[in-house]
Coordinates of N, CA, C and O in Angstrom, one line a residue:
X1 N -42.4 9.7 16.0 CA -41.6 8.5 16.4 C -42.5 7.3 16.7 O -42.0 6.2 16.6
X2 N -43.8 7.6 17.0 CA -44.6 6.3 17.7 C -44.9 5.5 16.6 O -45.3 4.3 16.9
X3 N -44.7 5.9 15.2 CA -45.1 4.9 14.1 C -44.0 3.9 13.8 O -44.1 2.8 13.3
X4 N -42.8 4.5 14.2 CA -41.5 3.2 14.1 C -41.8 2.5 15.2 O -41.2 1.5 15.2
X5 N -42.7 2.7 16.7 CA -42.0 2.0 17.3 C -43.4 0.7 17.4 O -44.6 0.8 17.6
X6 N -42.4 -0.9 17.1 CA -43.1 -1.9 17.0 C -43.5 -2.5 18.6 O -42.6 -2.7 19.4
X7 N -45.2 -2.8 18.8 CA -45.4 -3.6 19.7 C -46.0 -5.0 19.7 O -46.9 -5.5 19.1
X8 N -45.3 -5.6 20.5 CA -45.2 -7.4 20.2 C -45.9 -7.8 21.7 O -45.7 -7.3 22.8
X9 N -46.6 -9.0 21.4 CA -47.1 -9.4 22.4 C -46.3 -10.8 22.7 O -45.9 -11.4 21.8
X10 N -46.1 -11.3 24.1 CA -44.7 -11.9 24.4 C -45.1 -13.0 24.8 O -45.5 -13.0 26.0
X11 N -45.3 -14.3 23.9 CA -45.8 -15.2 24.4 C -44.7 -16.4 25.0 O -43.5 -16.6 24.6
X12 N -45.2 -17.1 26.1 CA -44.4 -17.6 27.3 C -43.3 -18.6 26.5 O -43.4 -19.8 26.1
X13 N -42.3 -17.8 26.6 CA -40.6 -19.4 26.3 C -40.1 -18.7 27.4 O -40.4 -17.8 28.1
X14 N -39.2 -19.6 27.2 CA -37.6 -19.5 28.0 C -36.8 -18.5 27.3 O -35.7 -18.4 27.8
X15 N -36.9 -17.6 26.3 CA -36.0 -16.8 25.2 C -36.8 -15.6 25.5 O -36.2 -14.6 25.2
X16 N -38.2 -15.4 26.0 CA -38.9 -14.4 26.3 C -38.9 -13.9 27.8 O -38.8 -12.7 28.1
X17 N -39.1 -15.1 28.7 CA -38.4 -14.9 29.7 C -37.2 -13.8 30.2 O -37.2 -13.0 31.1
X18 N -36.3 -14.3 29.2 CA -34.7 -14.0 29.2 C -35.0 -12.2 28.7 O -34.5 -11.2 29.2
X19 N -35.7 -12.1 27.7 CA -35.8 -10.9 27.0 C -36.3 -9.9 28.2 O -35.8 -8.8 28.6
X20 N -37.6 -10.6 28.8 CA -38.7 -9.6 29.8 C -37.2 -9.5 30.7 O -36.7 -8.4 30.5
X21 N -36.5 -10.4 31.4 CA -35.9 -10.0 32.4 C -34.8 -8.6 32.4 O -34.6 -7.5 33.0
X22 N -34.3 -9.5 31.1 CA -32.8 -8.2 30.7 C -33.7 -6.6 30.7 O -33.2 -5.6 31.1
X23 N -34.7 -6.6 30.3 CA -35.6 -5.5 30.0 C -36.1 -4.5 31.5 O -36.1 -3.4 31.9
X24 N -36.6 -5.7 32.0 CA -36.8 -5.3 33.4 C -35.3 -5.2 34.4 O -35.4 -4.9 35.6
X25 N -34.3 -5.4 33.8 CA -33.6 -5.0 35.0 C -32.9 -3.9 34.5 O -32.2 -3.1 35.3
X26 N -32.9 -3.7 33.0 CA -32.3 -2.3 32.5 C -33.2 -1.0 32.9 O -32.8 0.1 32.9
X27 N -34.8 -1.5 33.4 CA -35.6 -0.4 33.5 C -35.3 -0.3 35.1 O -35.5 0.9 35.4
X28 N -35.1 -0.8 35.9 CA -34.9 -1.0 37.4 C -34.5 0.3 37.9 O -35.4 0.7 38.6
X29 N -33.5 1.0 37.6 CA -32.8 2.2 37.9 C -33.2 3.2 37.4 O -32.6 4.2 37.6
X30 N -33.9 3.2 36.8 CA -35.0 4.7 35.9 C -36.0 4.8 36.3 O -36.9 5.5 35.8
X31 N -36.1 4.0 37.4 CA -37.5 4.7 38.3 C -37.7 4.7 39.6 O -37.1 3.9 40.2
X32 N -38.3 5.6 40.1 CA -38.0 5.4 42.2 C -39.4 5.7 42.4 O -40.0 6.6 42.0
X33 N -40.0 4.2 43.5 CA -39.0 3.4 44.0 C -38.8 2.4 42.7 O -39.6 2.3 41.8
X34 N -37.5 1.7 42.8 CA -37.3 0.2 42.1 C -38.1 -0.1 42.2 O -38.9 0.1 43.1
X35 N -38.4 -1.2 40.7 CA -39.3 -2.5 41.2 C -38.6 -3.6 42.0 O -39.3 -4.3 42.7
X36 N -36.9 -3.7 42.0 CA -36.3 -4.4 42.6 C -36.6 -4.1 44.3 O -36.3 -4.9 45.3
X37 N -37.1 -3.1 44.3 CA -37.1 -2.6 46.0 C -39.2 -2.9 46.4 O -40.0 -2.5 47.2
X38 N -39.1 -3.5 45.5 CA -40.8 -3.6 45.9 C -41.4 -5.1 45.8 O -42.5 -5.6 46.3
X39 N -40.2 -5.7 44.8 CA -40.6 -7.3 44.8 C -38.9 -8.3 45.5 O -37.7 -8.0 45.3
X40 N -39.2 -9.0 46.2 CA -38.1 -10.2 46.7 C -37.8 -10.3 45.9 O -37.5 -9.1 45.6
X41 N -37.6 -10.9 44.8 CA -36.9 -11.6 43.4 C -37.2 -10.9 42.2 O -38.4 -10.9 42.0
X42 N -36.7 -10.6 41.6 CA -36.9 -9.8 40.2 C -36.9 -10.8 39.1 O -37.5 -10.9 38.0
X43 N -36.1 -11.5 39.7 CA -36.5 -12.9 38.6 C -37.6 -13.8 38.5 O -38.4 -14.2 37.6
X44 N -37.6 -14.1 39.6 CA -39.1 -14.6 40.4 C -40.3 -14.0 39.4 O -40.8 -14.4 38.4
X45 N -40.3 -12.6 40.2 CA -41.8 -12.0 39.5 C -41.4 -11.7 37.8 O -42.4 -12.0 37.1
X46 N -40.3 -11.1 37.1 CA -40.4 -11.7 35.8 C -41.1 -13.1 35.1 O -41.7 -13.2 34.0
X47 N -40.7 -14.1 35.8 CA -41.0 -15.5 35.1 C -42.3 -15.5 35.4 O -43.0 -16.2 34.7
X48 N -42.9 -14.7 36.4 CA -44.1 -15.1 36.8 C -45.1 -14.2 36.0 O -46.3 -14.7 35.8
X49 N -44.8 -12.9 35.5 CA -45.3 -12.4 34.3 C -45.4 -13.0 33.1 O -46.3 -13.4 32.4
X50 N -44.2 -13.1 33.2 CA -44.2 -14.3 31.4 C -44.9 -15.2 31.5 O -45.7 -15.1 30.5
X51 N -45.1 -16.0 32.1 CA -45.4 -17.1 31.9 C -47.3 -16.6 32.7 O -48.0 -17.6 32.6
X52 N -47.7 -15.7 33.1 CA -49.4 -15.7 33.7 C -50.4 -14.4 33.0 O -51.6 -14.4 32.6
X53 N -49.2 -13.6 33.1 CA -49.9 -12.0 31.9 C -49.8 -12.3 30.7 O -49.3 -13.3 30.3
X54 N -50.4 -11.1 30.1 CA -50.4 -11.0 28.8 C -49.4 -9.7 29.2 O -49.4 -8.8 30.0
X55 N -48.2 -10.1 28.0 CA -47.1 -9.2 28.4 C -46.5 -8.5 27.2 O -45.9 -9.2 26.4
X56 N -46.7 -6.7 26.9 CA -46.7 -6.4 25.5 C -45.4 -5.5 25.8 O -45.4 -4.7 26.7
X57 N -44.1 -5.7 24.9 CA -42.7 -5.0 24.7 C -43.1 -4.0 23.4 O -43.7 -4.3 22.4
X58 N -42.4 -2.8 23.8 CA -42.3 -1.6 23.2 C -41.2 -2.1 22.4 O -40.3 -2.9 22.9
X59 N -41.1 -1.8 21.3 CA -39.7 -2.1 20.8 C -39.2 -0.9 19.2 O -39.6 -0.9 18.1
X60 N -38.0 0.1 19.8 CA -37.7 0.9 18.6 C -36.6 0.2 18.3 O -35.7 -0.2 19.2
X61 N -36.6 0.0 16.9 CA -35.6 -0.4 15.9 C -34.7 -1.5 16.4 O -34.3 -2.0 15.3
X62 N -34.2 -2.2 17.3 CA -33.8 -3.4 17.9 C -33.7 -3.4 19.0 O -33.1 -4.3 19.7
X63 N -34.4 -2.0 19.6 CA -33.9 -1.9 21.0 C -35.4 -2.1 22.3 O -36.2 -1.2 22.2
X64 N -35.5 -2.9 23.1 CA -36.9 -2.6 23.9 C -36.5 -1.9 24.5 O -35.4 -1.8 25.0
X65 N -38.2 -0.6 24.7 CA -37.6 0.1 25.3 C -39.1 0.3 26.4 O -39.3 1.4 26.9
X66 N -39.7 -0.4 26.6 CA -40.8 -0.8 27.5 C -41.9 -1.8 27.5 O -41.8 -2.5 26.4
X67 N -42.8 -2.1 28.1 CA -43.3 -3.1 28.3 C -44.1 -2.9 29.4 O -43.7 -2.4 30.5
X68 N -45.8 -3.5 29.1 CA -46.7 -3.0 30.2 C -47.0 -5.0 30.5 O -46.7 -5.9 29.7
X69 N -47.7 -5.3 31.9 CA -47.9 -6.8 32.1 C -49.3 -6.6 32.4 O -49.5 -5.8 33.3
X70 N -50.2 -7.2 31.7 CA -51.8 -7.4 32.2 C -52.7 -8.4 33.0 O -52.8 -9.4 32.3
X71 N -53.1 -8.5 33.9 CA -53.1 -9.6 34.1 C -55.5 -9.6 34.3 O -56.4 -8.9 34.9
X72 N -55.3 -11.0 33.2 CA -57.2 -10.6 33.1 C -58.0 -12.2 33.4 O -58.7 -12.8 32.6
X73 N -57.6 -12.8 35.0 CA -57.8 -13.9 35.0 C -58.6 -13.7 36.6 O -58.5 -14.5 37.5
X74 N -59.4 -12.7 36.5 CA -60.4 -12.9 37.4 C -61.6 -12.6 36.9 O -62.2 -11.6 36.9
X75 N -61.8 -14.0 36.5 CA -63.3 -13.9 35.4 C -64.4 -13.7 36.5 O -65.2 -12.8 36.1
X76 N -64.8 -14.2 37.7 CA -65.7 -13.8 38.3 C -66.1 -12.4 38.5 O -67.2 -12.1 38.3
X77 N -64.9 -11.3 39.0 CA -65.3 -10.2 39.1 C -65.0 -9.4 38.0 O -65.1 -8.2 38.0
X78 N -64.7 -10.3 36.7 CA -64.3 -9.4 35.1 C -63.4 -8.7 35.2 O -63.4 -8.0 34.1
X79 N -62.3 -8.2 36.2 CA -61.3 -7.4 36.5 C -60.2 -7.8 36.0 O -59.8 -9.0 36.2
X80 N -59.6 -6.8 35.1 CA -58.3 -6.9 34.6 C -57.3 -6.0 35.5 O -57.8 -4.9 35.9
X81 N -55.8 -6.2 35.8 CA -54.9 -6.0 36.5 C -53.3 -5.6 36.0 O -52.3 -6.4 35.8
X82 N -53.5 -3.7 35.7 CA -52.0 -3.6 35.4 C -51.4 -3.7 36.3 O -51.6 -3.1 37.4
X83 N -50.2 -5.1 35.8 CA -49.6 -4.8 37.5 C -48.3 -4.4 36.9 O -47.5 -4.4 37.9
X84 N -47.8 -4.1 36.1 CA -46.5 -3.0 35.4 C -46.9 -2.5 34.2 O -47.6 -3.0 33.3
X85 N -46.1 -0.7 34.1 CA -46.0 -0.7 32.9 C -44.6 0.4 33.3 O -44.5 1.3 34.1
X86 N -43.4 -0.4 32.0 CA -42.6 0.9 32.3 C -42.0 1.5 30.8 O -42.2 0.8 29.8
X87 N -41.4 2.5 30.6 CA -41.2 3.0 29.3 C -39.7 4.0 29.6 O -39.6 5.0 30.4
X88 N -38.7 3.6 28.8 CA -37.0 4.0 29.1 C -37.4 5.4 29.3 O -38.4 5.7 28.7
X89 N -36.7 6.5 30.0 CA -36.7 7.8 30.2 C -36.7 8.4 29.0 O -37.3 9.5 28.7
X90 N -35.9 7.7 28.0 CA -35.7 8.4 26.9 C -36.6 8.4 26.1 O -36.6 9.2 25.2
X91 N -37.5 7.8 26.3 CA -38.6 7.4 25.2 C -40.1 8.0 25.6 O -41.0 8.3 24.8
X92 N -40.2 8.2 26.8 CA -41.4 9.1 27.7 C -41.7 10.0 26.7 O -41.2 10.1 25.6
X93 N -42.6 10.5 27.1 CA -43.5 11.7 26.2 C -43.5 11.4 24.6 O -43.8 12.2 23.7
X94 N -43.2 10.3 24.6 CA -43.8 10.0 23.0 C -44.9 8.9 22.2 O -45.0 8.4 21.1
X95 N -45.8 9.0 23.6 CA -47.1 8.3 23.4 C -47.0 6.9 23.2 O -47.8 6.2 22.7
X96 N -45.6 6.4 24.0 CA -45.3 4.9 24.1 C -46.2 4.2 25.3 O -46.5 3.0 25.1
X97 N -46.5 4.7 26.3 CA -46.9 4.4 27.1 C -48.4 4.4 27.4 O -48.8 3.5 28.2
X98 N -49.2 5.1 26.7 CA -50.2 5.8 26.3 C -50.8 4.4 25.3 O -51.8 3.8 25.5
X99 N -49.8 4.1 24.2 CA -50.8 3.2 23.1 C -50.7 1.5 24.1 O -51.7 0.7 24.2
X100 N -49.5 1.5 24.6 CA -49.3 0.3 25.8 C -50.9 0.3 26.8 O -51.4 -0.8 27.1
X101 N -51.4 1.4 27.2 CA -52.3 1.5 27.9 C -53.5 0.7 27.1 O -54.2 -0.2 27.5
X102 N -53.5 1.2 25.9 CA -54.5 1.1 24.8 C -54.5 -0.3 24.6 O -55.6 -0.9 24.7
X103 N -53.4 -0.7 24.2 CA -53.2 -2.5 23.9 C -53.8 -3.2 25.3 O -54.6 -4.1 25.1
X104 N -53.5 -2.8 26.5 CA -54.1 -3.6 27.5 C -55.5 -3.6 27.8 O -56.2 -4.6 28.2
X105 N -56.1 -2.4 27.4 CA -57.5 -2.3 27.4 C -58.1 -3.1 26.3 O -59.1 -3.8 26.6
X106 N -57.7 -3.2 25.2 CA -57.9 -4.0 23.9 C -57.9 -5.5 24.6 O -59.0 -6.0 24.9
X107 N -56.9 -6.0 24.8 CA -56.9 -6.9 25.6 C -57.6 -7.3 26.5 O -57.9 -8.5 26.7
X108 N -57.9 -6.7 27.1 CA -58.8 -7.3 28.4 C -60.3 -6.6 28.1 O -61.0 -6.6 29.1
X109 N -60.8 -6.1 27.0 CA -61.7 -6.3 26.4 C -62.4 -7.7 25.4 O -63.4 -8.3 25.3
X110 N -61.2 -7.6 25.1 CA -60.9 -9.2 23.9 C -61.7 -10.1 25.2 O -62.8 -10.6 25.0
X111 N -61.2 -10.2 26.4 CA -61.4 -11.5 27.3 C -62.8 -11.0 28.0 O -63.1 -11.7 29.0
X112 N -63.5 -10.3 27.8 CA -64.4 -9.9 28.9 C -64.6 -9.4 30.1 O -65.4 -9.7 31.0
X113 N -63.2 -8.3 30.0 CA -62.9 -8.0 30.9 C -64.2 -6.5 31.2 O -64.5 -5.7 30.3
X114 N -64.6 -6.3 32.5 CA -65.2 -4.9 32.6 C -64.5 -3.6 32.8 O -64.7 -2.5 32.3
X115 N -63.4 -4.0 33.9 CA -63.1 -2.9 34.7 C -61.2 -3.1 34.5 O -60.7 -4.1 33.9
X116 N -60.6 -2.3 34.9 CA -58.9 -2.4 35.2 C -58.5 -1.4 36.0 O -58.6 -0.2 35.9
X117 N -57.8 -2.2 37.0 CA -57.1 -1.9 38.1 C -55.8 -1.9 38.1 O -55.3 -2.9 37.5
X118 N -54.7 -0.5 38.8 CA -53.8 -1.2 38.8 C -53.2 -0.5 40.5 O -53.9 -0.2 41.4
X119 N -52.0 -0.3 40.4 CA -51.4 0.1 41.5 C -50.8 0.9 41.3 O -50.4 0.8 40.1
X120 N -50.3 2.3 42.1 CA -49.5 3.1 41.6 C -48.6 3.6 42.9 O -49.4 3.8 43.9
X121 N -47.6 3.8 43.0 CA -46.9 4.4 44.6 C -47.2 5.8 45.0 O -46.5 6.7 44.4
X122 N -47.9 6.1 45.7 CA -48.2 7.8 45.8 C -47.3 8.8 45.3 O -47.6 9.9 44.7
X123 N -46.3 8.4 45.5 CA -45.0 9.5 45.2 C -44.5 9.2 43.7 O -43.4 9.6 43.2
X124 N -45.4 8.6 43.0 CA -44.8 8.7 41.8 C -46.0 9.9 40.7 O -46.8 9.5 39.9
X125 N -45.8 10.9 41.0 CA -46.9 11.7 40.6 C -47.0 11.9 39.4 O -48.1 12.1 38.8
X126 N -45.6 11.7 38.7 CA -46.0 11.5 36.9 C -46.9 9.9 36.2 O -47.5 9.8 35.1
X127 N -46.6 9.3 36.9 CA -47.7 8.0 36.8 C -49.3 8.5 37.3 O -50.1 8.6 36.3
X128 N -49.6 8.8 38.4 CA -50.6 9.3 38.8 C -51.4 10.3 38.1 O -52.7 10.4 38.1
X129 N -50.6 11.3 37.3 CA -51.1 12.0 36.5 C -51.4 11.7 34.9 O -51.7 12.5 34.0
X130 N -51.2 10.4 34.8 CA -50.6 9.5 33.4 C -52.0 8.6 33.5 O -52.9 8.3 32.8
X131 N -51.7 8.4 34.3 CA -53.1 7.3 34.6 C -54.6 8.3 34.5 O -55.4 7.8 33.8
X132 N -54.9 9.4 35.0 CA -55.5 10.0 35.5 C -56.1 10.6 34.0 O -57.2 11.1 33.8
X133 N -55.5 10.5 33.4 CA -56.0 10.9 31.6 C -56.7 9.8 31.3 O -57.9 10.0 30.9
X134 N -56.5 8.9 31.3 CA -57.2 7.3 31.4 C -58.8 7.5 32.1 O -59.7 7.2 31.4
X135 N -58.9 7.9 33.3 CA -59.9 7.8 33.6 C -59.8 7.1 35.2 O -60.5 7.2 36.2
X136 N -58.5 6.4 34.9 CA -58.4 5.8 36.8 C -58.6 6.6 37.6 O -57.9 7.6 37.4
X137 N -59.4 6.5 39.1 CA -59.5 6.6 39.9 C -59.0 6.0 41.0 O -59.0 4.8 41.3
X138 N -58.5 7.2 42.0 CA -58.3 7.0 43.3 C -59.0 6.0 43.9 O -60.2 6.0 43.6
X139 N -58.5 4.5 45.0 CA -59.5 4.0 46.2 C -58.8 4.1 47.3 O -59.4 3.8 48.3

């Protein structure tokens, strides 16, 4: 399945915007906790992705079905910053998430990036263990 599915890198309009949002609020309810229950505005921090990450959509056949946000704009300490990545329930375990990881590292290698950070909620243990294949470490 991972060879049909197309990844696009989302550069800042008003029509991408619109896309990341609808995307992000269909993913809202497929994961606990919400991102809606972790940011004031969902819209807010959408536009604020679009328009400051580098922001790459999973996309099978006309449908997005995830999207990771990078953010690699702290050139002093060369740190790049997942600060989302989410992937539809349905689509999990098929290495969608996994090449998403890969594109961000690509990325924030491209910029000179050293290191990537992101955040993860303790109680989400299938992230924790997803990440942990990667090489991230606990701080």
């Amino acid at each position: 399945m991972i060879d049909k599915i197309k990844f696009e890198h989302l550069k800042y309009s008003d029509i991408n915007e619109i896309r990341l949002g609808k995307l992000v609020k269909n993913l809202d309810n497929e994961y606990t906790p919400t991102m809606s229950s972790l940011v004031d505005d969902l819209q807010a921090y959408t536009k604020k992705m679009i328009k400051n990450a580098i922001v790459v959509i999973a996309k099978y056949n006309k449908e997005d079905i995830g999207f990771i946000a990078t953010y690699c704009n702290d050139l002093s300490g060369r740190k790049s910053y997942i600060t989302s990545i989410f992937v539809k329930k349905d689509y999990q375990s098929n290495k969608v998430g996994q090449k998403l990881v890969d594109i961000a590292i690509s990325d924030s290698m491209k910029r000179g990036m050293r290191t990537i950070e992101l955040e993860v909620q303790q109680e989400n243990i299938l992230a924790i263990r997803f990440y942990k294949k990667y090489g991230f470490q606990k701080k």
